[in-house]
Amino acid sequence: MAEKKWWQKSVVYQIYPRSFCDSDGDGIGDLNGISSKLEYLKELGIDVIWLSPVYQSPNDDMGYDISDYRAIMKEFGTMEDYDRMLHKAHGLGLKIMMDLVVNHTSDEHPLFVESRKARNSPYRDFYIWRDGKDGPAPNNWGSSFGGSAWEYDEATDQYYLHLFSKKQPDLNWENDAVRKRIFDMMTWWCDKGIDGFRMDVISLISKVPELPDGETGKNGYGDFTPYCANGPRVHEFLREMNREVLSKYDLITVGECSGVTVEEAKKYASVSGSELNMVFQFEHMNLDGGESFKWNHKKIRLTELKEVMSRWQTGLKGKAWNSLYWCNHDQPRMLSRMGNDSPKYREVSAKMLGACLHMLQGTPYIYQGEELGMTNYPFTSPDEFRDIESINAYQELTEKEIFSHADAFDYISYKSRDNARTPMQWDDSPQAGFTTGTPWIAVNPNYREINAREQMARKDSVFHYYQKLIALRRQYDIIVYGDYELLLPDSEEIYAYLRTLESQTLLVVCNFTEREVGYDVPDGFAKKEGKVLISNYERTEIPAVLTLAPFECIVVLYGQP
Ligand code: NOJ
């Protein structure tokens, strides 16, 4: 086995600062709010905090459009607040992982402001400028947030590329000076003492130079993915980044890699350490996608979910390291997607999903509120959408009559990223204890039932269950390093798998339905003395034929530790 690393045993917790905790009553979460909640995270037991962007930004895409990489967003506080937060976190033994958004900047970044001034600007080539073609744009690519991926700039009569919003121009990574500036900025943060980077859409930084047209989708635009995801020079760029910056510090790094395959991941996250530690893959998140991108009500089929998870579990074995996640700031709440968010099943299904993920091989990521079983938001009107992706999608889908208003609203309400971005539910006081002011996005009305204060005081809460899942990982090497084997690949009801390490075996059984389901414990295991490590129905032993209760999960360890 390759050398063991601290981040392999770690559990990461993602904070979306805007929605975590507001200390000054302006309705927007901030750094002092985060500082005030570090003890809570310590009690949960996590090791690393991934902070979604806190840099200066005009917030077209909520901080993923950065105008100054060495300054803090005004609404979030000051650099002194940041330093205090970092210092306090370190004092508590918590590490801080920064979001690194360098596929694009904000159009308000001084470099882009300079770049757009003239065709002969010394910074012109820092971004991707092209003449229009017959089209009129340089090619047919659509942006991830709707419309063309090209914006016409009248002053110089050229177009610039933006794979996301038009306020997020793509940087030109082919330019050596661009890479140098990025690496210098990263070094500046590392010297400050941060502990790692989560790299935003890092798989998109190298484009096929010819920028060919993509296959046209339902919205009339071409798909850029084949020409941008895992592009020709991406590994070369990341190896350079590793040499110039990452290798000089002891960091945790994860690349957000849309379009990544198992084969590609072996390069990005090779155990040789030449690029990154791990990647976020999207195959499991995209299983309910369809012709109109993600906008539908399709349910993820359990057999397909298991196939994807298992392929990654076995595919990376010994070659690269997995990341594990159900939720983040871009996804609807998994509890509302694969679990059941009704009061009757909310807690058991949240616990089952937690166990299913946390017993897998890889580094688990918890998204704020997941440890409480927070749910999707009950939208009643499109006016409640705050996210640029949802707002643009609603407009485009209805204007182009791809869906009726009712259907578009329904689909977007279910899949909107805003579902994950409603404020953290701290207690049952007004605005869930998130702010004393008016929150920038509505609080989920279920905060009176679902909140941290109530759950911390109740032994059988989702919070305490997550606390235990994290503690188990720390206690048992088999959870971190054991081999993985899928059982019952064809079941649409049960996700069961084995982990093995030396003489130990771990059996994990999860019922993904709200029905009772019979399960024959694999030969040999029923008779063996097993120790139940965790269960969501207080089961203490495992009979030969198990009738799993709705959303029941059970984790049993066999063999001597
Ligand atoms: C991925 C981020 O997670 C998402 O929130 C953002 O909108 C895009 N990248 C563009 O930066």
Coordinates of C-alpha atoms and ligand atoms in Angstrom, one line a residue:
M1 CA 0.0 0.0 0.0
A2 CA 1.2 3.5 -0.8
E3 CA 2.2 5.8 2.0
K4 CA -0.7 6.8 4.2
K5 CA -1.7 10.5 4.2
W6 CA -3.6 12.5 6.8
W7 CA -6.3 13.6 4.3
Q8 CA -7.1 9.9 3.6
K9 CA -8.4 9.6 7.2
S10 CA -10.1 13.0 7.3
V11 CA -13.7 14.1 7.0
V12 CA -14.3 17.4 5.3
Y13 CA -17.2 19.7 6.0
Q14 CA -18.2 22.3 3.4
I15 CA -19.3 25.7 4.5
Y16 CA -21.2 28.0 2.1
P17 CA -20.3 31.2 3.9
R18 CA -23.2 33.3 2.6
S19 CA -25.7 30.9 4.3
F20 CA -23.8 29.6 7.3
C21 CA -24.0 32.2 10.1
D22 CA -24.5 36.0 10.0
S23 CA -22.8 37.9 12.9
D24 CA -23.8 41.4 12.0
G25 CA -27.4 41.3 11.0
D26 CA -27.1 42.2 7.4
G27 CA -28.8 38.9 6.3
I28 CA -25.6 37.5 4.8
G29 CA -23.4 34.9 6.5
D30 CA -19.8 36.1 7.3
L31 CA -16.4 35.1 8.6
N32 CA -17.1 36.1 12.2
G33 CA -20.2 34.0 12.0
I34 CA -18.1 31.0 10.9
S35 CA -15.6 31.7 13.8
S36 CA -18.5 31.6 16.2
K37 CA -19.5 28.1 15.1
L38 CA -16.1 26.4 15.0
E39 CA -16.7 24.7 18.3
Y40 CA -19.9 23.2 16.8
L41 CA -17.8 21.7 14.0
K42 CA -15.3 20.4 16.5
E43 CA -18.0 18.7 18.4
L44 CA -19.3 17.1 15.2
G45 CA -15.8 15.7 14.8
I46 CA -14.8 16.8 11.3
D47 CA -11.1 17.5 10.4
V48 CA -11.2 19.9 7.5
I49 CA -13.4 22.8 6.5
W50 CA -13.9 23.6 2.8
L51 CA -14.9 27.2 2.5
S52 CA -16.8 28.1 -0.6
P53 CA -15.3 31.4 -2.0
V54 CA -14.8 34.3 0.4
Y55 CA -12.8 36.5 -2.0
Q56 CA -13.9 39.9 -3.2
S57 CA -16.6 39.4 -5.8
P58 CA -19.5 41.2 -7.4
N59 CA -21.5 38.0 -6.7
D60 CA -23.0 37.3 -10.1
D61 CA -22.4 33.7 -9.2
M62 CA -22.3 34.0 -5.5
G63 CA -18.5 34.4 -5.1
Y64 CA -17.5 32.0 -8.0
D65 CA -16.8 35.2 -9.9
I66 CA -13.7 36.7 -8.2
S67 CA -12.5 40.3 -8.8
D68 CA -9.7 40.2 -6.2
Y69 CA -8.1 36.9 -5.1
R70 CA -6.2 38.5 -2.2
A71 CA -9.1 40.4 -0.6
I72 CA -12.2 39.3 1.3
M73 CA -15.7 39.9 0.1
K74 CA -17.0 43.0 2.0
E75 CA -20.2 41.3 3.1
F76 CA -18.1 38.5 4.6
G77 CA -15.8 40.8 6.7
T78 CA -12.1 41.7 6.4
M79 CA -8.8 39.9 6.0
E80 CA -8.3 40.4 9.8
D81 CA -11.5 38.5 10.4
Y82 CA -10.2 35.8 8.0
D83 CA -6.9 35.5 9.9
R84 CA -8.7 35.3 13.2
M85 CA -10.9 32.5 11.9
L86 CA -7.9 30.6 10.5
H87 CA -6.0 31.0 13.7
K88 CA -9.0 29.8 15.8
A89 CA -9.6 26.9 13.5
H90 CA -6.0 25.8 13.8
G91 CA -6.2 26.1 17.5
L92 CA -9.1 23.7 17.6
G93 CA -7.2 21.3 15.3
L94 CA -9.4 22.1 12.3
K95 CA -7.9 22.7 8.8
I96 CA -9.1 25.2 6.2
M97 CA -9.4 24.4 2.6
M98 CA -9.9 27.3 0.2
D99 CA -12.0 27.3 -2.9
L100 CA -9.8 28.1 -5.8
V101 CA -11.7 29.5 -8.8
V102 CA -9.2 29.9 -11.6
N103 CA -10.9 28.6 -14.8
H104 CA -12.4 32.1 -14.9
T105 CA -12.3 35.4 -13.1
S106 CA -15.0 38.1 -12.7
D107 CA -15.3 40.5 -15.6
E108 CA -14.6 43.1 -12.9
H109 CA -11.2 41.7 -12.2
P110 CA -8.5 44.3 -13.1
L111 CA -6.9 41.9 -15.6
F112 CA -10.1 41.5 -17.5
V113 CA -10.9 45.2 -17.4
E114 CA -7.4 45.8 -19.0
S115 CA -7.8 42.9 -21.4
R116 CA -11.1 44.2 -22.8
K117 CA -9.7 47.7 -23.4
A118 CA -8.0 47.1 -26.7
R119 CA -6.9 44.3 -29.0
N120 CA -3.3 45.2 -28.4
S121 CA -3.7 45.4 -24.6
P122 CA -0.7 43.5 -22.9
Y123 CA -3.4 41.5 -21.1
R124 CA -5.5 40.7 -24.1
D125 CA -4.2 37.2 -24.3
F126 CA -5.0 36.5 -20.6
Y127 CA -8.5 35.7 -21.7
I128 CA -10.0 33.9 -24.8
W129 CA -10.9 36.4 -27.4
R130 CA -12.0 35.5 -31.0
D131 CA -13.6 37.1 -34.0
G132 CA -17.1 36.2 -34.9
K133 CA -17.7 33.6 -37.5
D134 CA -20.7 33.0 -39.9
G135 CA -22.7 32.4 -36.8
P136 CA -22.2 35.3 -35.5
A137 CA -20.4 34.0 -32.4
P138 CA -17.0 32.2 -32.9
N139 CA -18.7 28.8 -32.3
N140 CA -22.0 27.4 -31.2
W141 CA -21.1 26.6 -27.6
G142 CA -23.8 27.3 -25.0
S143 CA -22.8 28.5 -21.5
S144 CA -23.5 26.4 -18.4
F145 CA -25.9 29.1 -17.3
G146 CA -27.9 29.4 -20.5
G147 CA -27.4 31.4 -23.7
S148 CA -24.2 31.5 -25.8
A149 CA -20.8 30.9 -24.2
W150 CA -19.5 34.0 -26.1
E151 CA -20.2 37.6 -25.3
Y152 CA -19.7 40.3 -27.9
D153 CA -17.6 43.3 -26.9
E154 CA -18.5 46.3 -29.0
A155 CA -15.4 48.3 -28.1
T156 CA -13.0 45.9 -29.9
D157 CA -15.5 44.0 -32.1
Q158 CA -14.5 40.6 -30.7
Y159 CA -16.1 38.0 -28.5
Y160 CA -14.8 36.5 -25.2
L161 CA -15.4 33.0 -24.0
H162 CA -17.4 32.4 -20.8
L163 CA -18.3 28.8 -20.1
F164 CA -20.4 30.1 -17.1
S165 CA -22.1 33.5 -16.9
K166 CA -21.0 36.4 -19.1
K167 CA -19.5 38.0 -15.9
Q168 CA -17.2 35.0 -15.6
P169 CA -14.7 35.2 -18.6
D170 CA -12.5 32.2 -19.0
L171 CA -8.8 32.7 -18.4
N172 CA -6.4 31.6 -21.1
W173 CA -4.3 28.9 -19.4
E174 CA -2.2 28.6 -22.6
N175 CA -0.5 31.9 -21.6
D176 CA 2.5 31.2 -19.4
A177 CA 2.0 34.6 -17.6
V178 CA -1.5 33.6 -16.6
R179 CA -0.3 30.4 -15.0
K180 CA 2.5 32.2 -13.2
R181 CA 0.1 34.7 -11.7
I182 CA -2.2 32.0 -10.5
F183 CA 0.6 30.0 -8.9
D184 CA 1.9 33.2 -7.2
M185 CA -1.5 33.8 -5.8
M186 CA -1.8 30.2 -4.5
T187 CA 1.6 30.5 -2.9
W188 CA 0.5 33.7 -1.1
W189 CA -2.4 31.8 0.4
C190 CA -0.3 28.8 1.3
D191 CA 2.2 31.1 3.0
K192 CA -0.7 32.4 5.1
G193 CA -1.1 28.9 6.5
I194 CA -4.1 27.5 4.7
D195 CA -4.3 23.7 4.4
G196 CA -5.6 23.0 0.9
F197 CA -7.6 23.8 -2.2
R198 CA -10.8 22.7 -3.7
M199 CA -10.3 23.5 -7.3
D200 CA -13.4 24.8 -9.1
V201 CA -14.1 23.2 -12.5
I202 CA -10.4 22.5 -12.8
S203 CA -11.0 19.9 -15.5
L204 CA -12.1 22.7 -17.9
I205 CA -8.9 24.8 -17.9
S206 CA -7.4 23.4 -21.1
K207 CA -9.5 23.9 -24.3
V208 CA -9.0 22.2 -27.6
P209 CA -7.3 25.1 -29.4
E210 CA -9.5 25.0 -32.6
L211 CA -12.6 25.4 -30.4
P212 CA -14.8 23.2 -32.7
D213 CA -18.6 23.4 -32.7
G214 CA -20.3 21.0 -30.3
E215 CA -23.3 18.8 -30.7
T216 CA -26.5 20.9 -30.6
G217 CA -28.8 20.3 -27.6
K218 CA -32.5 21.1 -27.0
N219 CA -31.7 24.7 -26.2
G220 CA -30.1 25.2 -29.6
Y221 CA -26.6 25.5 -28.4
G222 CA -23.6 23.2 -28.8
D223 CA -22.0 21.2 -26.0
F224 CA -18.5 22.4 -25.1
T225 CA -17.8 19.4 -22.9
P226 CA -15.8 17.3 -25.4
Y227 CA -13.5 20.2 -26.2
C228 CA -13.0 21.6 -22.7
A229 CA -13.4 18.8 -20.1
N230 CA -10.1 16.9 -19.5
G231 CA -8.6 19.0 -22.4
P232 CA -5.3 18.4 -24.1
R233 CA -3.0 20.1 -21.6
V234 CA -4.9 19.8 -18.4
H235 CA -2.6 17.3 -16.8
E236 CA 0.5 19.1 -17.9
F237 CA -0.9 22.3 -16.3
L238 CA -1.7 20.5 -13.0
R239 CA 1.7 18.8 -12.9
E240 CA 3.2 22.3 -13.3
M241 CA 1.0 23.6 -10.5
N242 CA 2.0 20.7 -8.4
R243 CA 5.7 21.3 -9.0
E244 CA 5.5 25.1 -8.5
V245 CA 3.1 25.2 -5.5
L246 CA 1.4 22.2 -4.1
S247 CA 4.5 20.0 -3.6
K248 CA 6.0 22.6 -1.4
Y249 CA 3.3 22.4 1.3
D250 CA 1.4 19.6 3.1
L251 CA -2.0 20.2 1.6
I252 CA -5.3 18.5 0.9
T253 CA -6.4 19.1 -2.7
V254 CA -9.5 18.1 -4.6
G255 CA -10.3 18.9 -8.2
E256 CA -13.9 19.5 -9.2
C257 CA -13.8 17.6 -12.4
S258 CA -17.0 17.7 -14.5
G259 CA -16.8 15.1 -17.3
V260 CA -14.1 13.1 -15.5
T261 CA -14.0 9.3 -16.0
V262 CA -12.3 6.7 -13.8
E263 CA -9.4 6.5 -16.3
E264 CA -8.9 10.3 -16.2
A265 CA -9.2 10.3 -12.4
K266 CA -6.3 8.0 -12.2
K267 CA -4.2 10.7 -13.7
Y268 CA -5.6 13.7 -11.8
A269 CA -5.5 11.9 -8.4
S270 CA -2.7 9.4 -8.9
V271 CA -1.2 8.0 -5.8
S272 CA 2.2 9.1 -7.2
G273 CA 1.1 12.6 -6.0
S274 CA 2.0 14.3 -9.3
E275 CA -1.2 16.3 -9.6
L276 CA -4.1 16.4 -7.0
N277 CA -5.1 14.2 -4.0
M278 CA -8.6 13.4 -5.3
V279 CA -11.4 14.6 -7.7
F280 CA -15.1 15.2 -7.4
Q281 CA -16.7 13.1 -10.1
F282 CA -20.3 13.7 -11.2
E283 CA -21.5 10.4 -12.6
H284 CA -23.7 9.7 -9.7
M285 CA -25.1 13.2 -9.6
N286 CA -25.9 13.1 -13.3
L287 CA -27.9 9.9 -13.2
D288 CA -31.2 11.8 -13.1
G289 CA -30.2 14.1 -15.9
G290 CA -32.0 14.0 -19.2
E291 CA -32.4 15.7 -22.6
S292 CA -33.1 19.1 -21.0
F293 CA -29.9 18.9 -18.9
K294 CA -30.8 18.5 -15.2
W295 CA -34.4 19.9 -15.3
N296 CA -36.8 17.0 -14.7
H297 CA -38.3 14.9 -11.9
K298 CA -36.5 11.7 -12.7
K299 CA -35.6 9.5 -9.8
I300 CA -32.1 8.0 -9.6
R301 CA -32.3 4.2 -10.0
L302 CA -30.5 2.4 -7.2
T303 CA -29.0 -0.2 -9.5
E304 CA -27.4 2.6 -11.6
L305 CA -26.2 4.5 -8.5
K306 CA -24.6 1.3 -7.2
E307 CA -23.0 0.6 -10.6
V308 CA -21.4 4.1 -10.7
M309 CA -20.3 4.1 -7.0
S310 CA -18.8 0.6 -7.4
R311 CA -17.0 1.3 -10.6
W312 CA -15.2 4.2 -8.8
Q313 CA -14.6 2.2 -5.7
T314 CA -12.9 -0.6 -7.5
G315 CA -11.5 1.4 -10.4
L316 CA -9.4 3.7 -8.3
K317 CA -8.2 1.0 -5.9
G318 CA -4.5 1.3 -5.4
K319 CA -4.2 3.8 -8.2
A320 CA -5.9 7.0 -6.9
W321 CA -8.0 8.2 -4.0
N322 CA -11.8 8.6 -4.0
S323 CA -13.8 11.6 -2.7
L324 CA -17.3 10.8 -1.4
Y325 CA -20.3 13.1 -1.5
W326 CA -24.0 13.3 -1.7
C327 CA -24.4 17.0 -1.3
N328 CA -22.8 20.3 -2.0
H329 CA -23.8 23.9 -2.8
D330 CA -24.7 22.9 -6.4
Q331 CA -27.0 20.0 -5.7
P332 CA -30.5 19.7 -4.3
R333 CA -30.5 18.0 -0.9
M334 CA -29.8 14.2 -1.3
L335 CA -32.3 13.5 1.5
S336 CA -35.1 15.0 -0.8
R337 CA -33.6 13.2 -3.8
M338 CA -32.9 9.6 -2.7
G339 CA -34.3 9.6 0.8
N340 CA -37.6 10.7 2.1
D341 CA -38.0 14.1 3.6
S342 CA -41.5 13.6 5.1
P343 CA -41.5 13.9 9.0
K344 CA -42.1 10.1 9.2
Y345 CA -38.9 9.0 7.4
R346 CA -36.7 12.1 7.4
E347 CA -34.4 11.1 10.1
V348 CA -34.0 7.4 9.4
S349 CA -33.4 8.0 5.7
A350 CA -30.9 10.8 6.4
K351 CA -29.0 8.4 8.7
M352 CA -29.2 5.6 6.1
L353 CA -27.8 7.8 3.4
G354 CA -25.0 8.9 5.8
A355 CA -24.0 5.4 6.6
C356 CA -24.1 4.3 3.0
L357 CA -21.7 7.0 2.0
H358 CA -19.4 7.1 5.0
M359 CA -18.6 3.4 5.0
L360 CA -17.3 3.6 1.5
Q361 CA -13.6 4.0 0.6
G362 CA -12.5 7.6 0.1
T363 CA -12.6 11.0 1.9
P364 CA -16.2 11.9 2.8
Y365 CA -17.5 15.4 2.4
I366 CA -20.4 16.7 4.5
Y367 CA -22.3 19.7 3.3
Q368 CA -23.6 22.2 5.9
G369 CA -27.0 21.0 7.3
E370 CA -26.6 17.5 5.9
E371 CA -25.6 16.4 9.4
L372 CA -29.1 17.7 10.6
G373 CA -31.1 16.1 7.8
M374 CA -31.9 19.5 6.2
T375 CA -34.2 19.2 3.2
N376 CA -35.1 20.9 -0.1
Y377 CA -37.0 24.2 0.2
P378 CA -40.7 24.3 -0.6
F379 CA -40.6 27.0 -3.3
T380 CA -44.0 28.6 -4.1
S381 CA -42.9 31.1 -6.8
P382 CA -40.1 31.6 -9.2
D383 CA -39.4 35.0 -7.5
E384 CA -37.9 33.0 -4.7
F385 CA -35.0 31.8 -6.9
R386 CA -31.7 33.6 -6.1
D387 CA -29.3 31.5 -8.1
I388 CA -28.3 32.7 -11.6
E389 CA -28.6 29.2 -13.0
S390 CA -32.2 28.7 -11.8
I391 CA -33.2 32.2 -12.8
N392 CA -31.7 31.9 -16.3
A393 CA -33.0 28.4 -16.8
Y394 CA -36.6 29.4 -15.9
Q395 CA -36.4 32.2 -18.4
E396 CA -34.8 30.1 -21.2
L397 CA -37.0 27.0 -20.7
T398 CA -40.2 29.0 -20.7
E399 CA -39.3 31.5 -23.5
K400 CA -38.2 28.8 -25.8
E401 CA -41.4 26.8 -24.8
I402 CA -39.3 23.8 -23.9
F403 CA -41.6 23.5 -20.9
S404 CA -44.8 25.1 -19.7
H405 CA -44.3 27.6 -16.8
A406 CA -45.8 25.1 -14.4
D407 CA -43.4 22.3 -15.4
A408 CA -40.3 24.6 -15.6
F409 CA -41.1 25.8 -12.1
D410 CA -41.7 22.3 -10.8
Y411 CA -38.4 20.9 -12.2
I412 CA -36.3 23.9 -11.2
S413 CA -37.8 23.9 -7.7
Y414 CA -36.8 20.2 -7.3
K415 CA -33.2 20.6 -8.7
S416 CA -32.3 24.2 -8.0
R417 CA -29.0 24.9 -6.3
D418 CA -30.9 27.2 -4.0
N419 CA -32.2 24.1 -2.2
A420 CA -28.8 23.7 -0.7
R421 CA -28.2 27.4 -0.1
T422 CA -31.1 28.2 2.3
P423 CA -29.7 29.3 5.7
M424 CA -28.2 26.9 8.1
Q425 CA -30.8 26.0 10.7
W426 CA -29.2 26.7 14.1
D427 CA -32.2 26.9 16.4
D428 CA -36.0 27.5 16.5
S429 CA -35.7 31.3 17.0
P430 CA -36.8 33.6 14.1
Q431 CA -34.8 33.0 10.9
A432 CA -33.5 29.8 12.4
G433 CA -30.8 31.7 14.4
F434 CA -29.0 32.4 11.1
T435 CA -29.4 36.2 11.3
T436 CA -31.1 38.9 13.3
G437 CA -31.9 40.7 10.0
T438 CA -33.6 39.7 6.8
P439 CA -31.8 36.7 5.2
W440 CA -30.6 37.1 1.6
I441 CA -32.5 33.8 0.8
A442 CA -35.5 32.4 2.6
V443 CA -35.1 30.1 5.5
N444 CA -36.7 26.7 5.2
P445 CA -39.9 26.9 7.3
N446 CA -39.1 23.4 8.7
Y447 CA -36.4 25.0 10.9
R448 CA -38.7 24.7 13.9
E449 CA -38.4 20.9 13.7
I450 CA -35.0 20.6 12.1
N451 CA -32.3 22.6 13.8
A452 CA -28.9 22.2 15.4
R453 CA -29.8 23.1 19.0
E454 CA -32.6 20.5 19.2
Q455 CA -30.5 17.8 17.6
M456 CA -27.4 18.4 19.8
A457 CA -29.6 18.0 22.8
R458 CA -31.2 14.7 21.6
K459 CA -29.1 11.5 21.7
D460 CA -30.8 9.8 18.7
S461 CA -30.6 12.8 16.3
V462 CA -29.1 12.8 12.9
F463 CA -26.3 15.1 14.3
H464 CA -25.3 12.5 16.8
Y465 CA -25.4 9.8 14.1
Y466 CA -23.1 11.7 11.9
Q467 CA -20.8 12.3 14.9
K468 CA -20.7 8.6 15.3
L469 CA -20.0 7.9 11.6
I470 CA -17.0 10.3 11.8
A471 CA -15.7 8.7 15.0
L472 CA -15.9 5.2 13.5
R473 CA -13.8 6.2 10.5
R474 CA -11.2 7.5 13.0
Q475 CA -11.4 4.3 15.0
Y476 CA -11.4 1.6 12.2
D477 CA -8.8 1.5 9.5
I478 CA -11.0 -0.9 7.5
I479 CA -13.4 2.0 6.8
V480 CA -10.5 4.0 5.4
Y481 CA -8.4 1.4 3.6
G482 CA -10.5 -1.7 3.2
D483 CA -11.2 -3.2 -0.2
Y484 CA -14.8 -2.9 -1.5
E485 CA -17.1 -5.5 -2.9
L486 CA -20.7 -4.9 -4.1
L487 CA -23.4 -7.4 -3.1
L488 CA -26.8 -7.7 -4.8
P489 CA -26.0 -5.6 -7.8
D490 CA -29.5 -6.1 -9.3
S491 CA -31.5 -5.1 -6.3
E492 CA -33.5 -1.8 -6.7
E493 CA -34.1 -1.8 -2.9
I494 CA -30.9 -2.7 -1.1
Y495 CA -27.4 -1.3 -1.4
A496 CA -25.2 -3.8 0.4
Y497 CA -21.5 -4.1 0.2
L498 CA -18.5 -5.6 2.0
R499 CA -15.2 -3.9 3.0
T500 CA -12.2 -6.2 3.8
L501 CA -8.9 -5.5 5.4
E502 CA -6.6 -8.3 6.4
S503 CA -8.7 -10.6 8.6
Q504 CA -11.6 -8.2 9.1
T505 CA -14.8 -7.7 7.1
L506 CA -17.3 -5.0 7.3
L507 CA -20.9 -5.7 6.1
V508 CA -22.9 -2.6 5.2
V509 CA -26.6 -3.1 4.3
C510 CA -28.9 -0.2 3.4
N511 CA -32.6 -0.3 2.5
F512 CA -33.3 2.6 0.1
T513 CA -37.1 2.1 0.3
E514 CA -39.9 3.0 2.6
R515 CA -41.0 -0.6 2.6
E516 CA -39.9 -3.5 4.7
V517 CA -37.5 -5.6 2.7
G518 CA -36.1 -9.1 3.4
Y519 CA -32.4 -9.6 3.2
D520 CA -30.5 -13.0 3.3
V521 CA -27.3 -12.3 5.1
P522 CA -24.4 -13.8 3.0
D523 CA -23.3 -17.3 3.8
G524 CA -21.0 -17.5 6.7
F525 CA -21.8 -14.1 8.1
A526 CA -25.0 -14.8 9.9
K527 CA -23.4 -17.4 12.1
K528 CA -20.3 -15.5 12.7
E529 CA -19.9 -13.2 15.7
G530 CA -20.3 -9.8 14.4
K531 CA -20.2 -6.5 16.1
V532 CA -22.9 -4.0 15.0
L533 CA -21.0 -0.7 14.6
I534 CA -23.9 1.5 13.8
S535 CA -27.6 1.1 13.0
N536 CA -30.5 3.5 12.6
Y537 CA -33.0 1.3 14.4
E538 CA -31.0 0.3 17.4
R539 CA -30.4 -3.2 16.2
T540 CA -27.7 -4.9 18.2
E541 CA -27.3 -8.2 16.3
I542 CA -27.8 -9.5 12.8
P543 CA -30.1 -12.6 12.2
A544 CA -29.6 -14.9 9.2
V545 CA -32.7 -13.5 7.5
L546 CA -33.1 -9.9 8.2
T547 CA -36.3 -8.0 7.6
L548 CA -35.0 -4.5 7.0
A549 CA -37.4 -1.7 8.3
P550 CA -38.0 1.3 6.0
F551 CA -34.7 3.0 5.2
E552 CA -32.9 0.7 7.7
C553 CA -29.2 0.5 7.6
I554 CA -26.8 -1.7 9.5
V555 CA -23.0 -1.9 9.6
V556 CA -21.5 -5.0 11.1
L557 CA -17.8 -5.8 11.7
Y558 CA -16.5 -9.3 11.7
G559 CA -13.0 -10.5 12.8
Q560 CA -10.6 -9.2 15.4
P561 CA -9.5 -5.6 15.1
Ligands
NOJ1 C1 -18.7 25.0 -9.9 C2 -19.1 25.7 -8.6 O1 -19.3 24.7 -7.7 C3 -20.4 26.4 -9.0 O2 -21.1 26.8 -7.8 C4 -20.1 27.5 -9.9 O3 -21.3 28.1 -10.3 C5 -19.3 27.0 -11.1 N1 -18.3 26.1 -10.8 C6 -18.7 28.2 -11.8 O4 -17.6 28.7 -11.1

